[in-house]
PDB file of C-alpha atoms in Angstrom:
ATOM      1  CA  MET J   1      96.486 148.674 117.401  1.00 80.00           C
ATOM      2  CA  GLU J   2     100.173 148.141 116.577  1.00 84.00           C
ATOM      3  CA  HIS J   3     101.707 144.782 117.534  1.00 84.00           C
ATOM      4  CA  GLU J   4     105.232 143.674 116.569  1.00 82.00           C
ATOM      5  CA  GLY J   5     105.295 145.880 113.504  1.00 81.00           C
ATOM      6  CA  TYR J   6     101.821 144.896 112.254  1.00 86.00           C
ATOM      7  CA  SER J   7      98.594 146.886 112.272  1.00 88.00           C
ATOM      8  CA  PHE J   8      95.430 145.349 113.703  1.00 90.00           C
ATOM      9  CA  TYR J   9      91.799 146.444 113.462  1.00 90.00           C
ATOM     10  CA  ARG J  10      89.410 146.123 116.366  1.00 89.00           C
ATOM     11  CA  GLN J  11      86.845 143.456 115.511  1.00 88.00           C
ATOM     12  CA  ARG J  12      84.599 143.397 118.567  1.00 89.00           C
ATOM     13  CA  ILE J  13      84.416 144.027 122.307  1.00 91.00           C
ATOM     14  CA  VAL J  14      82.870 141.703 124.881  1.00 89.00           C
ATOM     15  CA  GLU J  15      81.711 143.998 127.657  1.00 87.00           C
ATOM     16  CA  GLU J  16      80.933 141.169 130.094  1.00 86.00           C
ATOM     17  CA  THR J  17      84.511 139.896 130.171  1.00 87.00           C
ATOM     18  CA  GLY J  18      86.340 143.115 129.214  1.00 89.00           C
ATOM     19  CA  THR J  19      87.934 141.357 126.247  1.00 92.00           C
ATOM     20  CA  THR J  20      88.754 143.045 122.931  1.00 92.00           C
ATOM     21  CA  TYR J  21      89.391 141.062 119.763  1.00 92.00           C
ATOM     22  CA  TYR J  22      91.590 142.380 116.948  1.00 92.00           C
ATOM     23  CA  ILE J  23      92.178 141.111 113.417  1.00 90.00           C
ATOM     24  CA  CYS J  24      95.146 141.728 111.143  1.00 90.00           C
ATOM     25  CA  SER J  25      94.728 144.773 108.896  1.00 87.00           C
ATOM     26  CA  ARG J  26      95.452 142.462 105.955  1.00 84.00           C
ATOM     27  CA  TYR J  27      92.585 140.119 106.735  1.00 83.00           C
ATOM     28  CA  ARG J  28      91.154 140.716 103.256  1.00 82.00           C
ATOM     29  CA  VAL J  29      94.046 138.758 101.748  1.00 80.00           C
ATOM     30  CA  GLY J  30      93.316 135.833 104.036  1.00 82.00           C
ATOM     31  CA  CYS J  31      95.574 136.546 107.011  1.00 86.00           C
ATOM     32  CA  LYS J  32      94.298 134.685 110.075  1.00 87.00           C
ATOM     33  CA  ALA J  33      96.377 136.521 112.677  1.00 89.00           C
ATOM     34  CA  ARG J  34      94.343 137.647 115.679  1.00 90.00           C
ATOM     35  CA  LEU J  35      94.934 139.461 118.965  1.00 90.00           C
ATOM     36  CA  ILE J  36      93.016 139.037 122.201  1.00 91.00           C
ATOM     37  CA  ALA J  37      93.424 141.899 124.691  1.00 91.00           C
ATOM     38  CA  ARG J  38      92.247 141.598 128.269  1.00 88.00           C
ATOM     39  CA  ASP J  39      93.336 143.142 131.571  1.00 86.00           C
ATOM     40  CA  ASN J  40      95.959 145.318 129.825  1.00 85.00           C
ATOM     41  CA  ALA J  41      97.629 142.234 128.331  1.00 88.00           C
ATOM     42  CA  VAL J  42      97.537 140.875 124.816  1.00 90.00           C
ATOM     43  CA  ARG J  43      97.832 137.366 123.416  1.00 88.00           C
ATOM     44  CA  ALA J  44      98.433 136.512 119.763  1.00 89.00           C
ATOM     45  CA  ARG J  45      96.510 133.838 117.914  1.00 87.00           C
ATOM     46  CA  ASN J  46      97.502 132.333 114.544  1.00 87.00           C
ATOM     47  CA  ASP J  47     100.509 133.193 112.431  1.00 83.00           C
ATOM     48  CA  HIS J  48     100.637 135.971 109.872  1.00 84.00           C
ATOM     49  CA  SER J  49      99.981 134.360 106.525  1.00 79.00           C
ATOM     50  CA  CYS J  50     100.350 137.794 104.897  1.00 77.00           C
ATOM     51  CA  ASP J  51     104.066 137.768 105.615  1.00 66.00           C
ATOM     52  CA  GLU J  52     105.812 134.403 105.661  1.00 56.00           C
ATOM     53  CA  ALA J  53     108.940 135.933 107.174  1.00 42.00           C
ATOM     54  CA  VAL J  54     107.222 136.606 110.497  1.00 45.00           C
ATOM     55  CA  GLU J  55     108.252 134.244 113.249  1.00 48.00           C
ATOM     56  CA  ALA J  56     105.427 132.556 115.101  1.00 46.00           C
ATOM     57  CA  VAL J  57     105.003 133.635 118.698  1.00 43.00           C
ATOM     58  CA  GLU J  58     105.877 130.780 120.986  1.00 47.00           C
ATOM     59  CA  ALA J  59     103.050 129.445 123.088  1.00 47.00           C
ATOM     60  CA  THR J  60     105.124 129.722 126.226  1.00 49.00           C
ATOM     61  CA  GLN J  61     106.026 133.364 125.616  1.00 54.00           C
ATOM     62  CA  GLU J  62     104.829 135.708 128.290  1.00 60.00           C
ATOM     63  CA  ALA J  63     101.988 137.900 127.092  1.00 60.00           C
ATOM     64  CA  PRO J  64     103.347 141.414 126.475  1.00 67.00           C
ATOM     65  CA  ALA J  65     101.634 144.406 128.002  1.00 77.00           C
ATOM     66  CA  ILE J  66      99.890 147.018 125.881  1.00 84.00           C
ATOM     67  CA  THR J  67     101.851 150.271 125.789  1.00 87.00           C
ATOM     68  CA  ASP J  68      99.591 153.306 125.537  1.00 90.00           C
ATOM     69  CA  VAL J  69     101.528 156.000 123.651  1.00 91.00           C
ATOM     70  CA  ARG J  70      98.583 158.153 122.583  1.00 92.00           C
ATOM     71  CA  ALA J  71      99.439 161.102 124.822  1.00 93.00           C
ATOM     72  CA  GLU J  72     103.094 160.965 123.811  1.00 94.00           C
ATOM     73  CA  MET J  73     102.100 160.605 120.164  1.00 94.00           C
ATOM     74  CA  ARG J  74      99.789 163.625 120.336  1.00 94.00           C
ATOM     75  CA  THR J  75     102.658 165.749 121.612  1.00 94.00           C
ATOM     76  CA  ALA J  76     104.943 164.458 118.867  1.00 94.00           C
ATOM     77  CA  LEU J  77     102.337 165.253 116.209  1.00 93.00           C
ATOM     78  CA  GLN J  78     101.884 168.787 117.518  1.00 91.00           C
ATOM     79  CA  GLU J  79     105.620 169.452 117.629  1.00 90.00           C
ATOM     80  CA  ALA J  80     106.161 168.066 114.130  1.00 89.00           C
ATOM     81  CA  SER J  81     103.239 170.043 112.702  1.00 85.00           C
ATOM     82  CA  LEU J  82     104.748 173.349 113.868  1.00 80.00           C
ATOM     83  CA  ALA J  83     108.369 172.469 113.110  1.00 79.00           C
ATOM     84  CA  ASN J  84     107.636 172.324 109.372  1.00 76.00           C
ATOM     85  CA  LEU J  85     104.367 173.932 108.306  1.00 73.00           C
ATOM     86  CA  SER J  86     104.809 172.816 104.692  1.00 71.00           C
ATOM     87  CA  LEU J  87     104.932 169.093 105.497  1.00 80.00           C
ATOM     88  CA  PRO J  88     101.660 167.300 104.586  1.00 82.00           C
ATOM     89  CA  PRO J  89      99.715 166.018 107.630  1.00 87.00           C
ATOM     90  CA  SER J  90      99.658 162.452 106.319  1.00 89.00           C
ATOM     91  CA  LEU J  91     103.449 162.444 105.972  1.00 89.00           C
ATOM     92  CA  ILE J  92     103.800 163.754 109.527  1.00 91.00           C
ATOM     93  CA  TRP J  93     101.724 160.827 110.774  1.00 93.00           C
ATOM     94  CA  VAL J  94     103.866 158.351 108.819  1.00 93.00           C
ATOM     95  CA  ARG J  95     107.087 159.760 110.271  1.00 93.00           C
ATOM     96  CA  VAL J  96     105.757 159.876 113.825  1.00 94.00           C
ATOM     97  CA  MET J  97     104.493 156.299 113.562  1.00 93.00           C
ATOM     98  CA  HIS J  98     107.879 155.204 112.221  1.00 93.00           C
ATOM     99  CA  SER J  99     109.654 156.859 115.142  1.00 93.00           C
ATOM    100  CA  PHE J 100     107.434 155.066 117.663  1.00 92.00           C
ATOM    101  CA  ARG J 101     107.932 151.728 115.946  1.00 90.00           C
ATOM    102  CA  GLU J 102     111.670 152.226 116.215  1.00 90.00           C
ATOM    103  CA  ALA J 103     111.385 153.258 119.871  1.00 90.00           C
ATOM    104  CA  TYR J 104     109.175 150.242 120.732  1.00 89.00           C
ATOM    105  CA  PRO J 105     110.263 147.543 118.236  1.00 84.00           C
ATOM    106  CA  ARG J 106     108.633 144.535 119.944  1.00 81.00           C
ATOM    107  CA  ALA J 107     105.883 146.231 121.924  1.00 84.00           C
ATOM    108  CA  THR J 108     102.148 146.309 121.359  1.00 85.00           C
ATOM    109  CA  LEU J 109     101.273 149.978 120.947  1.00 89.00           C
ATOM    110  CA  ASN J 110      97.973 151.730 121.421  1.00 90.00           C
ATOM    111  CA  THR J 111      98.416 154.603 118.947  1.00 92.00           C
ATOM    112  CA  ILE J 112      96.353 157.377 117.378  1.00 92.00           C
ATOM    113  CA  PRO J 113      94.968 156.294 113.985  1.00 91.00           C
ATOM    114  CA  ARG J 114      95.767 158.147 110.774  1.00 90.00           C
ATOM    115  CA  LEU J 115      92.635 160.286 110.328  1.00 92.00           C
ATOM    116  CA  PRO J 116      92.500 161.554 113.940  1.00 92.00           C
ATOM    117  CA  SER J 117      96.231 162.315 113.689  1.00 93.00           C
ATOM    118  CA  ILE J 118      95.667 164.407 110.566  1.00 91.00           C
ATOM    119  CA  SER J 119      92.937 166.314 112.410  1.00 92.00           C
ATOM    120  CA  ILE J 120      95.343 167.000 115.284  1.00 93.00           C
ATOM    121  CA  VAL J 121      97.955 168.376 112.877  1.00 90.00           C
ATOM    122  CA  LYS J 122      95.453 170.626 111.099  1.00 86.00           C
ATOM    123  CA  TYR J 123      93.955 171.901 114.352  1.00 88.00           C
ATOM    124  CA  THR J 124      97.387 172.661 115.813  1.00 87.00           C
ATOM    125  CA  ARG J 125      98.411 174.628 112.737  1.00 80.00           C
ATOM    126  CA  THR J 126      95.114 176.512 112.724  1.00 81.00           C
ATOM    127  CA  GLN J 127      95.590 177.508 116.357  1.00 80.00           C
ATOM    128  CA  ALA J 128      99.125 178.711 115.621  1.00 74.00           C
ATOM    129  CA  THR J 129      98.542 180.554 112.334  1.00 69.00           C
ATOM    130  CA  GLY J 130      94.801 181.114 112.117  1.00 66.00           C
ATOM    131  CA  SER J 131      94.832 179.308 108.725  1.00 66.00           C
ATOM    132  CA  ASP J 132      96.657 182.338 107.312  1.00 72.00           C
ATOM    133  CA  ALA J 133      99.702 181.419 105.213  1.00 74.00           C
ATOM    134  CA  PHE J 134     100.948 185.015 105.227  1.00 78.00           C
ATOM    135  CA  ARG J 135     100.823 185.075 109.005  1.00 78.00           C
ATOM    136  CA  ALA J 136     102.658 181.759 109.086  1.00 77.00           C
ATOM    137  CA  ILE J 137     105.580 182.931 106.937  1.00 81.00           C
ATOM    138  CA  GLU J 138     105.984 185.997 109.140  1.00 81.00           C
ATOM    139  CA  SER J 139     106.124 183.881 112.298  1.00 78.00           C
ATOM    140  CA  VAL J 140     108.887 181.820 113.864  1.00 78.00           C
ATOM    141  CA  PRO J 141     110.208 179.352 112.799  1.00 77.00           C
ATOM    142  CA  THR J 142     109.035 179.738 109.178  1.00 80.00           C
ATOM    143  CA  ARG J 143     110.507 183.211 108.759  1.00 85.00           C
ATOM    144  CA  ASN J 144     113.933 182.078 110.009  1.00 86.00           C
ATOM    145  CA  VAL J 145     116.664 180.558 107.874  1.00 88.00           C
ATOM    146  CA  ALA J 146     116.677 177.378 109.986  1.00 85.00           C
ATOM    147  CA  GLU J 147     115.854 176.145 113.457  1.00 81.00           C
ATOM    148  CA  ASP J 148     119.404 176.912 114.609  1.00 86.00           C
ATOM    149  CA  ASP J 149     119.707 180.120 112.552  1.00 88.00           C
ATOM    150  CA  THR J 150     117.380 182.931 113.635  1.00 88.00           C
ATOM    151  CA  ARG J 151     118.325 185.262 110.806  1.00 92.00           C
ATOM    152  CA  PRO J 152     115.311 186.188 108.660  1.00 91.00           C
ATOM    153  CA  PHE J 153     114.756 184.348 105.401  1.00 91.00           C
ATOM    154  CA  LEU J 154     111.733 186.552 104.710  1.00 89.00           C
ATOM    155  CA  GLN J 155     113.282 189.800 103.467  1.00 89.00           C
ATOM    156  CA  PHE J 156     110.108 191.819 102.910  1.00 86.00           C
ATOM    157  CA  SER J 157     106.322 191.513 102.706  1.00 85.00           C
ATOM    158  CA  VAL J 158     104.484 194.527 101.310  1.00 84.00           C
ATOM    159  CA  VAL J 159     101.060 195.280  99.854  1.00 82.00           C
ATOM    160  CA  HIS J 160     100.342 198.142  97.444  1.00 78.00           C
ATOM    161  CA  THR J 161      96.867 199.300  96.458  1.00 77.00           C
ATOM    162  CA  VAL J 162      96.519 200.372  92.849  1.00 71.00           C
ATOM    163  CA  GLY J 163      93.002 201.421  91.941  1.00 73.00           C
ATOM    164  CA  CYS J 164      90.669 198.735  93.198  1.00 74.00           C
ATOM    165  CA  GLY J 165      93.305 196.018  93.189  1.00 72.00           C
ATOM    166  CA  GLN J 166      96.026 194.944  95.573  1.00 73.00           C
ATOM    167  CA  HIS J 167      99.595 194.116  94.678  1.00 78.00           C
ATOM    168  CA  ARG J 168     101.314 191.866  97.218  1.00 80.00           C
ATOM    169  CA  TYR J 169     105.049 191.257  97.052  1.00 84.00           C
ATOM    170  CA  LEU J 170     107.025 188.759  99.109  1.00 87.00           C
ATOM    171  CA  GLY J 171     110.797 188.584  99.044  1.00 89.00           C
ATOM    172  CA  PHE J 172     112.800 185.602 100.298  1.00 91.00           C
ATOM    173  CA  GLY J 173     116.538 185.153 100.414  1.00 91.00           C
ATOM    174  CA  HIS J 174     119.365 183.698 102.455  1.00 92.00           C
ATOM    175  CA  PRO J 175     121.201 186.562 104.241  1.00 92.00           C
ATOM    176  CA  ASP J 176     124.601 185.227 103.116  1.00 91.00           C
ATOM    177  CA  LEU J 177     123.436 185.452  99.496  1.00 91.00           C
ATOM    178  CA  VAL J 178     121.481 188.709  99.774  1.00 90.00           C
ATOM    179  CA  ARG J 179     124.627 190.526 100.919  1.00 90.00           C
ATOM    180  CA  LEU J 180     126.151 189.860  97.480  1.00 88.00           C
ATOM    181  CA  LEU J 181     123.729 192.438  96.073  1.00 86.00           C
ATOM    182  CA  ARG J 182     125.822 195.136  97.765  1.00 85.00           C
ATOM    183  CA  TYR J 183     128.782 194.478  95.506  1.00 81.00           C
ATOM    184  CA  SER J 184     129.248 197.114  92.827  1.00 78.00           C
ATOM    185  CA  SER J 185     129.711 196.226  89.147  1.00 74.00           C
ATOM    186  CA  SER J 186     128.423 192.693  89.700  1.00 75.00           C
ATOM    187  CA  ALA J 187     126.832 190.568  86.992  1.00 73.00           C
ATOM    188  CA  LEU J 188     123.150 190.691  87.904  1.00 78.00           C
ATOM    189  CA  TYR J 189     120.259 188.919  86.179  1.00 81.00           C
ATOM    190  CA  ILE J 190     116.549 189.227  86.863  1.00 81.00           C
ATOM    191  CA  ASP J 191     114.110 186.868  85.216  1.00 78.00           C
ATOM    192  CA  GLY J 192     110.524 185.818  85.771  1.00 76.00           C
ATOM    193  CA  THR J 193     108.936 182.404  85.721  1.00 76.00           C
ATOM    194  CA  PHE J 194     105.341 181.296  85.996  1.00 76.00           C
ATOM    195  CA  LYS J 195     105.998 177.722  87.010  1.00 75.00           C
ATOM    196  CA  MET J 196     106.092 176.560  90.659  1.00 76.00           C
ATOM    197  CA  VAL J 197     104.147 179.736  91.589  1.00 79.00           C
ATOM    198  CA  PRO J 198     101.884 179.149  94.604  1.00 73.00           C
ATOM    199  CA  ARG J 199      98.409 180.575  94.379  1.00 71.00           C
ATOM    200  CA  PRO J 200      97.277 183.367  94.599  1.00 74.00           C
ATOM    201  CA  PHE J 201     100.553 184.701  93.146  1.00 80.00           C
ATOM    202  CA  THR J 202     101.093 184.983  89.422  1.00 79.00           C
ATOM    203  CA  GLN J 203     104.840 185.306  88.978  1.00 81.00           C
ATOM    204  CA  CYS J 204     108.160 184.525  90.620  1.00 84.00           C
ATOM    205  CA  LEU J 205     111.080 186.860  89.986  1.00 84.00           C
ATOM    206  CA  ILE J 206     114.502 185.372  90.677  1.00 86.00           C
ATOM    207  CA  VAL J 207     117.501 187.644  91.124  1.00 86.00           C
ATOM    208  CA  MET J 208     120.677 185.805  90.142  1.00 86.00           C
ATOM    209  CA  ILE J 209     124.051 187.334  90.966  1.00 86.00           C
ATOM    210  CA  LYS J 210     127.633 186.271  90.463  1.00 84.00           C
ATOM    211  CA  ASP J 211     129.887 185.961  93.495  1.00 85.00           C
ATOM    212  CA  PRO J 212     133.145 187.399  92.118  1.00 81.00           C
ATOM    213  CA  GLY J 213     135.219 185.766  94.834  1.00 82.00           C
ATOM    214  CA  VAL J 214     134.424 182.205  93.769  1.00 84.00           C
ATOM    215  CA  ASP J 215     133.022 182.696  90.242  1.00 83.00           C
ATOM    216  CA  VAL J 216     129.661 181.142  91.123  1.00 84.00           C
ATOM    217  CA  TYR J 217     126.186 182.317  90.133  1.00 85.00           C
ATOM    218  CA  VAL J 218     123.703 182.121  93.005  1.00 86.00           C
ATOM    219  CA  PRO J 219     120.001 183.020  93.433  1.00 87.00           C
ATOM    220  CA  ALA J 220     120.180 185.951  95.822  1.00 86.00           C
ATOM    221  CA  ILE J 221     116.474 186.558  96.267  1.00 83.00           C
ATOM    222  CA  PHE J 222     113.078 185.178  95.246  1.00 84.00           C
ATOM    223  CA  VAL J 223     110.241 187.681  94.783  1.00 82.00           C
ATOM    224  CA  ARG J 224     106.603 186.577  94.631  1.00 75.00           C
ATOM    225  CA  SER J 225     104.219 189.059  93.027  1.00 75.00           C
ATOM    226  CA  ARG J 226     100.455 189.056  92.951  1.00 65.00           C
ATOM    227  CA  ILE J 227      98.702 191.205  90.378  1.00 54.00           C
ATOM    228  CA  VAL J 228      94.930 191.395  90.569  1.00 40.00           C
ATOM    229  CA  GLU J 229      94.114 193.301  87.372  1.00 41.00           C
ATOM    230  CA  THR J 230      93.689 191.177  84.259  1.00 42.00           C
ATOM    231  CA  GLY J 231      95.427 193.719  82.076  1.00 41.00           C
ATOM    232  CA  ALA J 232      98.479 193.764  84.332  1.00 41.00           C
ATOM    233  CA  ASN J 233      98.616 189.977  84.272  1.00 40.00           C
ATOM    234  CA  THR J 234      98.564 189.981  80.486  1.00 41.00           C
ATOM    235  CA  ASN J 235     101.356 192.521  80.287  1.00 42.00           C
ATOM    236  CA  MET J 236     103.445 190.593  82.803  1.00 38.00           C
ATOM    237  CA  VAL J 237     103.077 187.328  80.911  1.00 40.00           C
ATOM    238  CA  ALA J 238     103.999 188.967  77.629  1.00 42.00           C
ATOM    239  CA  SER J 239     107.045 190.668  79.127  1.00 39.00           C
ATOM    240  CA  GLY J 240     108.208 187.541  80.890  1.00 39.00           C
ATOM    241  CA  VAL J 241     108.035 185.330  77.826  1.00 35.00           C
ATOM    242  CA  ASP J 242     109.819 187.914  75.713  1.00 35.00           C
ATOM    243  CA  LEU J 243     112.556 188.331  78.297  1.00 36.00           C
ATOM    244  CA  GLN J 244     113.133 184.600  78.648  1.00 35.00           C
ATOM    245  CA  ASN J 245     113.304 184.112  74.899  1.00 34.00           C
ATOM    246  CA  ARG J 246     115.887 186.850  74.453  1.00 39.00           C
ATOM    247  CA  THR J 247     118.314 186.088  77.261  1.00 45.00           C
ATOM    248  CA  ASN J 248     121.009 183.434  77.548  1.00 46.00           C
ATOM    249  CA  ASN J 249     121.771 183.991  81.219  1.00 54.00           C
ATOM    250  CA  PRO J 250     122.207 181.464  84.048  1.00 57.00           C
ATOM    251  CA  LEU J 251     118.567 181.858  85.024  1.00 57.00           C
ATOM    252  CA  GLU J 252     117.284 179.965  82.014  1.00 62.00           C
ATOM    253  CA  SER J 253     118.749 176.685  83.230  1.00 73.00           C
ATOM    254  CA  TYR J 254     118.271 177.470  86.920  1.00 79.00           C
ATOM    255  CA  ASN J 255     114.532 178.087  86.504  1.00 77.00           C
ATOM    256  CA  ARG J 256     114.157 174.557  85.165  1.00 79.00           C
ATOM    257  CA  THR J 257     116.348 173.095  87.907  1.00 80.00           C
ATOM    258  CA  PHE J 258     114.464 174.930  90.635  1.00 83.00           C
ATOM    259  CA  GLY J 259     111.107 173.925  89.179  1.00 80.00           C
ATOM    260  CA  ASP J 260     112.096 170.255  89.156  1.00 81.00           C
ATOM    261  CA  ARG J 261     112.433 170.343  92.949  1.00 81.00           C
ATOM    262  CA  PHE J 262     108.657 170.591  93.321  1.00 79.00           C
ATOM    263  CA  SER J 263     106.410 167.568  92.967  1.00 72.00           C
ATOM    264  CA  VAL J 264     103.430 169.670  91.827  1.00 73.00           C
ATOM    265  CA  LYS J 265     103.084 172.512  89.356  1.00 76.00           C
ATOM    266  CA  HIS J 266     101.699 175.019  91.851  1.00 77.00           C
ATOM    267  CA  PRO J 267     102.908 174.142  95.378  1.00 79.00           C
ATOM    268  CA  SER J 268     101.617 175.803  98.507  1.00 78.00           C
ATOM    269  CA  LEU J 269     103.274 178.981  99.715  1.00 82.00           C
ATOM    270  CA  LEU J 270     104.760 177.224 102.741  1.00 80.00           C
ATOM    271  CA  SER J 271     106.130 174.432 100.570  1.00 81.00           C
ATOM    272  CA  PHE J 272     107.725 177.002  98.277  1.00 85.00           C
ATOM    273  CA  VAL J 273     109.365 178.759 101.241  1.00 86.00           C
ATOM    274  CA  GLU J 274     110.863 175.545 102.615  1.00 85.00           C
ATOM    275  CA  THR J 275     112.201 174.556  99.185  1.00 87.00           C
ATOM    276  CA  ALA J 276     113.695 178.026  98.688  1.00 89.00           C
ATOM    277  CA  LYS J 277     115.379 177.706 102.090  1.00 90.00           C
ATOM    278  CA  GLU J 278     116.977 174.438 101.026  1.00 89.00           C
ATOM    279  CA  GLU J 279     118.188 176.110  97.831  1.00 90.00           C
ATOM    280  CA  GLY J 280     119.710 178.972  99.805  1.00 91.00           C
ATOM    281  CA  ARG J 281     121.539 176.638 102.170  1.00 91.00           C
ATOM    282  CA  ARG J 282     122.734 174.561  99.219  1.00 91.00           C
ATOM    283  CA  PHE J 283     124.324 177.533  97.486  1.00 91.00           C
ATOM    284  CA  VAL J 284     125.871 178.819 100.715  1.00 91.00           C
ATOM    285  CA  GLN J 285     127.502 175.405 101.134  1.00 92.00           C
ATOM    286  CA  LEU J 286     128.582 175.478  97.479  1.00 91.00           C
ATOM    287  CA  ILE J 287     130.360 178.814  97.973  1.00 91.00           C
ATOM    288  CA  GLU J 288     132.070 177.517 101.107  1.00 91.00           C
ATOM    289  CA  ASP J 289     133.205 174.344  99.317  1.00 91.00           C
ATOM    290  CA  VAL J 290     134.708 176.371  96.473  1.00 89.00           C
ATOM    291  CA  LYS J 291     136.496 178.659  98.926  1.00 89.00           C
ATOM    292  CA  GLN J 292     137.986 175.663 100.733  1.00 88.00           C
ATOM    293  CA  ASN J 293     139.009 174.008  97.427  1.00 87.00           C
ATOM    294  CA  ARG J 294     136.718 171.061  98.084  1.00 89.00           C
ATOM    295  CA  ARG J 295     135.180 171.396  94.633  1.00 85.00           C
ATOM    296  CA  GLU J 296     135.443 173.414  91.446  1.00 85.00           C
ATOM    297  CA  PRO J 297     132.972 176.154  90.485  1.00 80.00           C
ATOM    298  CA  PRO J 298     130.213 174.984  88.130  1.00 79.00           C
ATOM    299  CA  ASP J 299     130.802 175.691  84.456  1.00 73.00           C
ATOM    300  CA  HIS J 300     129.070 178.702  82.930  1.00 67.00           C
ATOM    301  CA  ALA J 301     129.394 180.925  79.895  1.00 64.00           C
ATOM    302  CA  GLN J 302     131.815 183.826  79.960  1.00 66.00           C
ATOM    303  CA  ASN J 303     130.508 187.335  80.514  1.00 64.00           C
ATOM    304  CA  VAL J 304     130.055 189.337  77.324  1.00 63.00           C
ATOM    305  CA  GLU J 305     130.111 193.126  77.330  1.00 68.00           C
ATOM    306  CA  PRO J 306     127.861 194.668  74.675  1.00 68.00           C
ATOM    307  CA  HIS J 307     129.707 196.669  72.021  1.00 74.00           C
ATOM    308  CA  VAL J 308     128.114 199.414  69.960  1.00 75.00           C
ATOM    309  CA  PRO J 309     129.633 199.755  66.474  1.00 76.00           C
ATOM    310  CA  ALA J 310     131.087 203.138  65.689  1.00 77.00           C
ATOM    311  CA  GLU J 311     128.656 203.762  62.829  1.00 75.00           C
ATOM    312  CA  PHE J 312     125.756 203.529  65.285  1.00 74.00           C
ATOM    313  CA  GLU J 313     127.154 206.040  67.770  1.00 72.00           C
ATOM    314  CA  GLN J 314     126.055 209.018  65.714  1.00 71.00           C
ATOM    315  CA  PHE J 315     122.998 209.556  63.590  1.00 63.00           C
ATOM    316  CA  GLU J 316     122.319 212.293  61.091  1.00 61.00           C
TER     317      GLU J 316
END
């Protein structure tokens, strides 16, 4: 039960009189606040000692009616669960509860508790995706750039069978950044990282390209690869470490920046997709700001063309 911004637990029900008694959720710290609900009306008893800033309800105040928002809240939970599949169920419940508290600031609300709300979110997502993350990223709205942009953020999803193992590759990229790959003679960097890689994938390849029009390096595409064979994994790790140690390209710093945007080391696939979308939109806005002279391009090292000494051009 929600009443004037406070949570109450049901203490007991008197069937003979149809009266329900509630206690403050902070009763363990000594709060004596109580609610008595009867005939769809509620009356408060005792002040909240858990929060001295709460004003005492006047004795002459008319008893407010209980507002049942459970059906409306169920719909809101279902819509929020499908709008962003990467959002944790508990966070969805917090946001939905906050929205209802803002919509009914002084009302006594009959809401859906936290655990049943989490079950509703999980069940809704299961019905929509079949608990298959790969199916989810290929479905609307996850595969789109944004709710108001129906262009595909998922560029490709392929599976190759090599021997007894499967190699799955997923490619993500903002269309406005992917088009930069069509430019000829562009500075292009490809690097692998093993951080922020959602299971069951083993590596993330990031293709970084320079937009010559604004002198900005942007991540054009993110490629997730899954290698089943142990030997292939070992070779990939060895190659990736060697490549990262030898290069001084923009990816070295960007890999760290991109990894810092995740709260866990190995996020879920859906969480990775949503974060990559935000990165794509951020760089698209960066390019637009530079074009409109709203900001300067970020600093970066100058391009260096490799030079082969004359004595190495010919060998005897």
